[in-house]
PDB file of C-alpha atoms in Angstrom:
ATOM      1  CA  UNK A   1     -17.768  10.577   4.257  1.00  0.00           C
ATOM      2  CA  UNK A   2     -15.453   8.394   2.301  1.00  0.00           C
ATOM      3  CA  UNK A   3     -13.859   9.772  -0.804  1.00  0.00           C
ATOM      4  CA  UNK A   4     -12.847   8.198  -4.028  1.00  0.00           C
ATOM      5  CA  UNK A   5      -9.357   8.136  -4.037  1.00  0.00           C
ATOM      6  CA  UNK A   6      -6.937   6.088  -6.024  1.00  0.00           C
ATOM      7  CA  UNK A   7      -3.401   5.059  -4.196  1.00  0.00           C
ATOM      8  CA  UNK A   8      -0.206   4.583  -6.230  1.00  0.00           C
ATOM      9  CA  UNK A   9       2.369   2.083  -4.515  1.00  0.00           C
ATOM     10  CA  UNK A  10       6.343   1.177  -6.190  1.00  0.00           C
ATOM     11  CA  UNK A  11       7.557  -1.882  -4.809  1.00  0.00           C
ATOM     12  CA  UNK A  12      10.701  -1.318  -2.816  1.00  0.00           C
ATOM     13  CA  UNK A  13      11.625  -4.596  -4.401  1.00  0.00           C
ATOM     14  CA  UNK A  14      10.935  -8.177  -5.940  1.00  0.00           C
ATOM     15  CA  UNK A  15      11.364 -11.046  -3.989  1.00  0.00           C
ATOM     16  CA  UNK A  16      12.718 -14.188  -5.227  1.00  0.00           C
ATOM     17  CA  UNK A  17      11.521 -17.677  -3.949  1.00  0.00           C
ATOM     18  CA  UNK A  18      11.440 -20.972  -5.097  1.00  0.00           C
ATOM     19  CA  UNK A  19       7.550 -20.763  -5.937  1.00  0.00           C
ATOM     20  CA  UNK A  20       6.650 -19.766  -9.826  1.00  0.00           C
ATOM     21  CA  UNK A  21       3.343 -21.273  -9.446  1.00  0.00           C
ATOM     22  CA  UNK A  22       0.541 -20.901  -7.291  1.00  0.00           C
ATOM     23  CA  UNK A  23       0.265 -24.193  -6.371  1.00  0.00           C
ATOM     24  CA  UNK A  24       3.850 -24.787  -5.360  1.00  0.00           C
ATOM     25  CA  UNK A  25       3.622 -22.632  -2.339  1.00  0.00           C
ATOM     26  CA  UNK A  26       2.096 -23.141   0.641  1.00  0.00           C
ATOM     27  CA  UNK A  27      -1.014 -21.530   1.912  1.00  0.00           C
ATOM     28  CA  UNK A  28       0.312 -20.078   4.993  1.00  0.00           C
ATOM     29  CA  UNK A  29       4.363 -19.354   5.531  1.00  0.00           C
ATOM     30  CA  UNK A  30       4.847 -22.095   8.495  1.00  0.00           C
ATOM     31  CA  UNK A  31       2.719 -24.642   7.348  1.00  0.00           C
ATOM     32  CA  UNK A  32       5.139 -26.652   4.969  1.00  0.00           C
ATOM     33  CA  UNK A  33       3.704 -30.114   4.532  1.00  0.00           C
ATOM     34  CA  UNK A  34       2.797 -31.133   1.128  1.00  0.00           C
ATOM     35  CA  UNK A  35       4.906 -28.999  -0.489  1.00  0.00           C
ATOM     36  CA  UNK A  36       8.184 -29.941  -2.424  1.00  0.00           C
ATOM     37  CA  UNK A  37      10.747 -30.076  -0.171  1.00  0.00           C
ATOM     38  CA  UNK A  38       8.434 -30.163   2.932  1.00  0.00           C
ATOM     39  CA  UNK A  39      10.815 -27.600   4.556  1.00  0.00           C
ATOM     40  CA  UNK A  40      10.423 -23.708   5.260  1.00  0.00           C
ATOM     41  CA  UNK A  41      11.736 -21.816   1.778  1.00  0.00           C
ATOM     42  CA  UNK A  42      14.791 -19.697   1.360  1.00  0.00           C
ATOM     43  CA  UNK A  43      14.339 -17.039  -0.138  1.00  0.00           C
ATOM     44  CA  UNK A  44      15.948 -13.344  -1.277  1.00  0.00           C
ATOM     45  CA  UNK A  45      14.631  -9.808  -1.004  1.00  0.00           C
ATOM     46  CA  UNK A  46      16.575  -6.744  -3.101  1.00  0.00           C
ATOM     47  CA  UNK A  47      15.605  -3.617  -2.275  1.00  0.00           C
ATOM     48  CA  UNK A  48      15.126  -1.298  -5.583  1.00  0.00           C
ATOM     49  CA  UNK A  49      17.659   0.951  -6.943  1.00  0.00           C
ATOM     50  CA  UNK A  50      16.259   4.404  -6.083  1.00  0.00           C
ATOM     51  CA  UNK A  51      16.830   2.599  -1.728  1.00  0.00           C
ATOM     52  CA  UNK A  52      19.672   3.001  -0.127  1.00  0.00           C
ATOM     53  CA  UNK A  53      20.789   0.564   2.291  1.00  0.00           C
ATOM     54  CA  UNK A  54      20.433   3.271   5.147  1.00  0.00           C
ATOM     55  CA  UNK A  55      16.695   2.129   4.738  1.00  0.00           C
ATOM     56  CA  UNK A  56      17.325  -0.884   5.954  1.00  0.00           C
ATOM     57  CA  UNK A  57      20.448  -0.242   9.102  1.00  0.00           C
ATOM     58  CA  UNK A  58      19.364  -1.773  12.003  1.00  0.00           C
ATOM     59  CA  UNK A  59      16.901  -4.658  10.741  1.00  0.00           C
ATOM     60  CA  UNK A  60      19.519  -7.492  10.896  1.00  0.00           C
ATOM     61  CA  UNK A  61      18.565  -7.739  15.003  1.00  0.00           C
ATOM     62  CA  UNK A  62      15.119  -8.688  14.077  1.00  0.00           C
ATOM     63  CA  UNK A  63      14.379 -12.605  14.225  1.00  0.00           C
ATOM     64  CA  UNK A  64      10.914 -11.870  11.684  1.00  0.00           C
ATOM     65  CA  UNK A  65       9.775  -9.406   9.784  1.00  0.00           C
ATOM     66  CA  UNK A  66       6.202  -8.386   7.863  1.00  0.00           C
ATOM     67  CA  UNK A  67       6.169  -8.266   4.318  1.00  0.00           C
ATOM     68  CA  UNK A  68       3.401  -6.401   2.625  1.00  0.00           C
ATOM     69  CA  UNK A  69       2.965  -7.245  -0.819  1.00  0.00           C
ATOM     70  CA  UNK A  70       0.869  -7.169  -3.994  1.00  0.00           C
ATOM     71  CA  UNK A  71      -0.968 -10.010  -5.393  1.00  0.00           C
ATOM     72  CA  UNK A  72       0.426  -9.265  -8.639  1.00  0.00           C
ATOM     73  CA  UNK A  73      -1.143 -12.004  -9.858  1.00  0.00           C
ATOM     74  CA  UNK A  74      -4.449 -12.603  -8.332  1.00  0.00           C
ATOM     75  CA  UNK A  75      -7.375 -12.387 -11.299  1.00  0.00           C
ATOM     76  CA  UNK A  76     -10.034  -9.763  -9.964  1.00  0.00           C
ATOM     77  CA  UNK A  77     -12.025 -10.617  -6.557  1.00  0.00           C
ATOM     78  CA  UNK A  78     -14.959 -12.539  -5.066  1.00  0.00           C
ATOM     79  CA  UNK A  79     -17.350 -11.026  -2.251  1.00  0.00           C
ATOM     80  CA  UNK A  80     -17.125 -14.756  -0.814  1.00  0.00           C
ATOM     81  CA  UNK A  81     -14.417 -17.716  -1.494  1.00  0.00           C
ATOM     82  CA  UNK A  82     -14.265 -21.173  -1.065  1.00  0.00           C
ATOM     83  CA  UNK A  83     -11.228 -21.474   1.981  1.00  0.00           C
ATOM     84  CA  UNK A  84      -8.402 -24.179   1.098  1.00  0.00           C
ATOM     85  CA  UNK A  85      -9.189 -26.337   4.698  1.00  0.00           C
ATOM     86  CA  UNK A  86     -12.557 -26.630   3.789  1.00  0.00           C
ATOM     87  CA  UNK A  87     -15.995 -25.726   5.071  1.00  0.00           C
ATOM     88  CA  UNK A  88     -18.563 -23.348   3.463  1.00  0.00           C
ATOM     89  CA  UNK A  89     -17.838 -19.996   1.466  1.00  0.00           C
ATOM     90  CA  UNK A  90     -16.584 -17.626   3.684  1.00  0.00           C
ATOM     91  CA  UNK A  91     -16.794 -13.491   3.021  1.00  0.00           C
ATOM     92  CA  UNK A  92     -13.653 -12.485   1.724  1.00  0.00           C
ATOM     93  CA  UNK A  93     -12.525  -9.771   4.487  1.00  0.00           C
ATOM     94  CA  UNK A  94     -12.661 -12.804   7.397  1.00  0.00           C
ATOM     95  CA  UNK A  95      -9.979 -15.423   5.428  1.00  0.00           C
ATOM     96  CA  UNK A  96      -6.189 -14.921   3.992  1.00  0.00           C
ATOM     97  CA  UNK A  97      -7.790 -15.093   0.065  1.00  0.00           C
ATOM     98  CA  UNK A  98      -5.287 -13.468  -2.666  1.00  0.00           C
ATOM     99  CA  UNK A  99      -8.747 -12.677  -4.458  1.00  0.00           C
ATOM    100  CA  UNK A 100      -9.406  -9.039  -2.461  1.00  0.00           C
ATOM    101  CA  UNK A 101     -11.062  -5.747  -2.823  1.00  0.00           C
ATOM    102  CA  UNK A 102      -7.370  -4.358  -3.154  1.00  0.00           C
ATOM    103  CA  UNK A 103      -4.996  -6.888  -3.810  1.00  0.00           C
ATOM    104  CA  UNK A 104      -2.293  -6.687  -1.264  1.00  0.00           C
ATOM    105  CA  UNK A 105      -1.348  -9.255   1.932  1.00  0.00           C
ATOM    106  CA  UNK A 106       0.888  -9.353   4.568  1.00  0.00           C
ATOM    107  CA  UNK A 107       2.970 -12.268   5.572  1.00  0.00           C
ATOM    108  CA  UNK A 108       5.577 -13.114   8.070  1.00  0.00           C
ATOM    109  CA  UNK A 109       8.438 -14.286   7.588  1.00  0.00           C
ATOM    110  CA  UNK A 110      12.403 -15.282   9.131  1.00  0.00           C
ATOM    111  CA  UNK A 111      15.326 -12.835   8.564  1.00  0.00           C
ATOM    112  CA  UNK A 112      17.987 -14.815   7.948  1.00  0.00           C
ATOM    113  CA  UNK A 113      20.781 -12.259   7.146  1.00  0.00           C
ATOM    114  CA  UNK A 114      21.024  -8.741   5.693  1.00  0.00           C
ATOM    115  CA  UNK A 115      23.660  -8.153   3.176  1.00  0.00           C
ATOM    116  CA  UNK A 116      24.111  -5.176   1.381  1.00  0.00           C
ATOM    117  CA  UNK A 117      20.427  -4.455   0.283  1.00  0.00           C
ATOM    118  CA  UNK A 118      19.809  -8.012  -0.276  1.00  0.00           C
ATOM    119  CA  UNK A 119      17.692  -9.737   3.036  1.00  0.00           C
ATOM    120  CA  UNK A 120      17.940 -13.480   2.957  1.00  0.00           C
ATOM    121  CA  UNK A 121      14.244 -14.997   4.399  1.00  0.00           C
ATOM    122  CA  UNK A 122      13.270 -18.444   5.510  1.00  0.00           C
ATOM    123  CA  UNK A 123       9.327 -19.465   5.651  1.00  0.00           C
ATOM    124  CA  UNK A 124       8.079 -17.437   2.722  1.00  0.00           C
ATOM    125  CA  UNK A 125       4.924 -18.271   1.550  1.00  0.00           C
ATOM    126  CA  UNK A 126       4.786 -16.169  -1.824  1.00  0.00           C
ATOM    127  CA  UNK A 127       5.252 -16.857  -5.338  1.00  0.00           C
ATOM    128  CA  UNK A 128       9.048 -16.091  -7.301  1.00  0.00           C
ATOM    129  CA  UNK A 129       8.634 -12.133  -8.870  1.00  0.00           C
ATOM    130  CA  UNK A 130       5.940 -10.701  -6.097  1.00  0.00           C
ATOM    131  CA  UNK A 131       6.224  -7.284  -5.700  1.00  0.00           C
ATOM    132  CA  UNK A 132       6.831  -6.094  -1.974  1.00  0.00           C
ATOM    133  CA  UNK A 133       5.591  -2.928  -0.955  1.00  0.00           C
ATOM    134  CA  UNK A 134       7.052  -2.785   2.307  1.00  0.00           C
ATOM    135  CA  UNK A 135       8.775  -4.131   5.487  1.00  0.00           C
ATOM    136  CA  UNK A 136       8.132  -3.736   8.898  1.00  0.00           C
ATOM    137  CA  UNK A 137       9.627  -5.292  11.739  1.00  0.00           C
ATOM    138  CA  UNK A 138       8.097  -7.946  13.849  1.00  0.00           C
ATOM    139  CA  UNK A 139       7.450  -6.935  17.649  1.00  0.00           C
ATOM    140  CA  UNK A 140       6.521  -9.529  19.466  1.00  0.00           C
ATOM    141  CA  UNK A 141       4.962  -7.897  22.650  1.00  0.00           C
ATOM    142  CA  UNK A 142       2.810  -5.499  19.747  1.00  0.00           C
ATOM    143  CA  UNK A 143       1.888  -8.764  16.989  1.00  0.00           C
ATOM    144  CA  UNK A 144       1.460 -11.640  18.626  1.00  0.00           C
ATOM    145  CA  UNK A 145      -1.753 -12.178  20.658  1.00  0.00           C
ATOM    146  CA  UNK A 146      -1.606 -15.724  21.203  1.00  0.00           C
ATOM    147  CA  UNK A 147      -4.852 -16.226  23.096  1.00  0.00           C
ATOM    148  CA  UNK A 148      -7.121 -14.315  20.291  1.00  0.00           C
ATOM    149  CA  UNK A 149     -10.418 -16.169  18.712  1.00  0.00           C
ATOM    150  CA  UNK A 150      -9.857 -16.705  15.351  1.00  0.00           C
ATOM    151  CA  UNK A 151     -14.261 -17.263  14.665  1.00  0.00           C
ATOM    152  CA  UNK A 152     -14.766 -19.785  12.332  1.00  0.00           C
ATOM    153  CA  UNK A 153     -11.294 -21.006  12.249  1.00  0.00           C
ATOM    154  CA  UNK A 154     -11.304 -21.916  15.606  1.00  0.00           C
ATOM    155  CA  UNK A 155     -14.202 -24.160  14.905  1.00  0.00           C
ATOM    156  CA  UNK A 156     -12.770 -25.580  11.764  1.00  0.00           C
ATOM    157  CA  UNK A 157      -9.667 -26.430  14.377  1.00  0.00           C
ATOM    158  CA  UNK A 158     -11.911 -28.078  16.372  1.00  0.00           C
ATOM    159  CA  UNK A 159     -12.917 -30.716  13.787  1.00  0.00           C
ATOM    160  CA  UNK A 160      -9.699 -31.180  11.798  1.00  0.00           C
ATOM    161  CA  UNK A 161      -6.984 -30.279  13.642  1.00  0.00           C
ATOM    162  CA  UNK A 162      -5.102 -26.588  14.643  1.00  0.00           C
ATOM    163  CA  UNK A 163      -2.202 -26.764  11.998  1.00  0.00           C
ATOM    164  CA  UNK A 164      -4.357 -28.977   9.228  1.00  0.00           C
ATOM    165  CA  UNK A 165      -3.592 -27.540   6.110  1.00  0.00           C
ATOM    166  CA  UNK A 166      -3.898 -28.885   2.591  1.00  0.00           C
ATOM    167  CA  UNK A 167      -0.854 -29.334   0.652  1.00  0.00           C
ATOM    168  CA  UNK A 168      -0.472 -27.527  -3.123  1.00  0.00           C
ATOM    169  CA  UNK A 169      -3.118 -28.811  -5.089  1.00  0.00           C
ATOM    170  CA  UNK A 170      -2.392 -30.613  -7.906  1.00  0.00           C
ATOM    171  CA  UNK A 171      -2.380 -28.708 -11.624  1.00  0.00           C
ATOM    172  CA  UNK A 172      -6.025 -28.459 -13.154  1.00  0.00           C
TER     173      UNK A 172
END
């Protein structure tokens, strides 16, 4: 039996990336082309006041990391959306959409350095100002399953290509 419960969440901190709008950033963290530069972004991560850096000792030996985040600015949320690469609407729960039942994500991305409570990341994929509510590390032998189906996407793959992805679209 499920119960009605609300969740409160205070970012540990904001990062800060070269993206202010939507459709500056790319739609996935290592797929670059078509954006600005065409090369991963750099971009900062400073942990909130009330953290210490103790929260944080031992994370510099990590090559990636997970962000989880809000989608502080995603407007409400669809049952079904239209995916960027094309193809028919898809339910919401089986693509990457910032338009969600509960509007957090999870992304991963490069450490480049710690310092202080500032972590410098490469390959970020999320707009300047998000609010992250968390880090974990990246474990390779536990995250990656490289020979996983990905359903439809594997079929989209098939017809246009594994890494096709649409550059930022172009302002309305």
């Amino acid at each position: 039996m499920f119960q009605d419960v609300d969740f409160t969440y205070r970012p540990i901190g904001l990062l800060r990336s070269p993206y202010s709008r939507r459709i500056d950033a790319p739609h996935q963290s290592t797929i670059t082309e078509g954006t600005h530069t065409g090369e991963l972004a750099v971009a900062t991560l400073e942990l909130q006041d009330w953290l210490d850096e103790e929260t944080i000792r031992d994370l510099s030996g990590f090559d990636r990391l997970w962000l989880i985040f809000a989608f502080h600015l995603s407007e409400g949320w669809r049952s079904s959306v239209k995916p960027p690469r094309g193809g028919p609407r898809r339910g919401v729960l089986a693509t990457r959409s910032p338009h969600r039942p509960n509007s957090i994500g999870l992304s991963a991305v490069s450490l480049v350095k710690v310092e202080g409570k500032t972590l410098h990341l490469r390959g970020v994929d999320l707009l300047d100002g998000t609010p992250v509510l968390d880090i974990k590390p990246y474990v390779p032998y536990a995250d990656a399953f490289p020979d996983s189906k990905a359903g439809w996407i594997d079929e989209l793959d098939e017809k246009v290509g594994r890494y096709f992805a649409p550059g930022p679209r172009k302002p309305r």
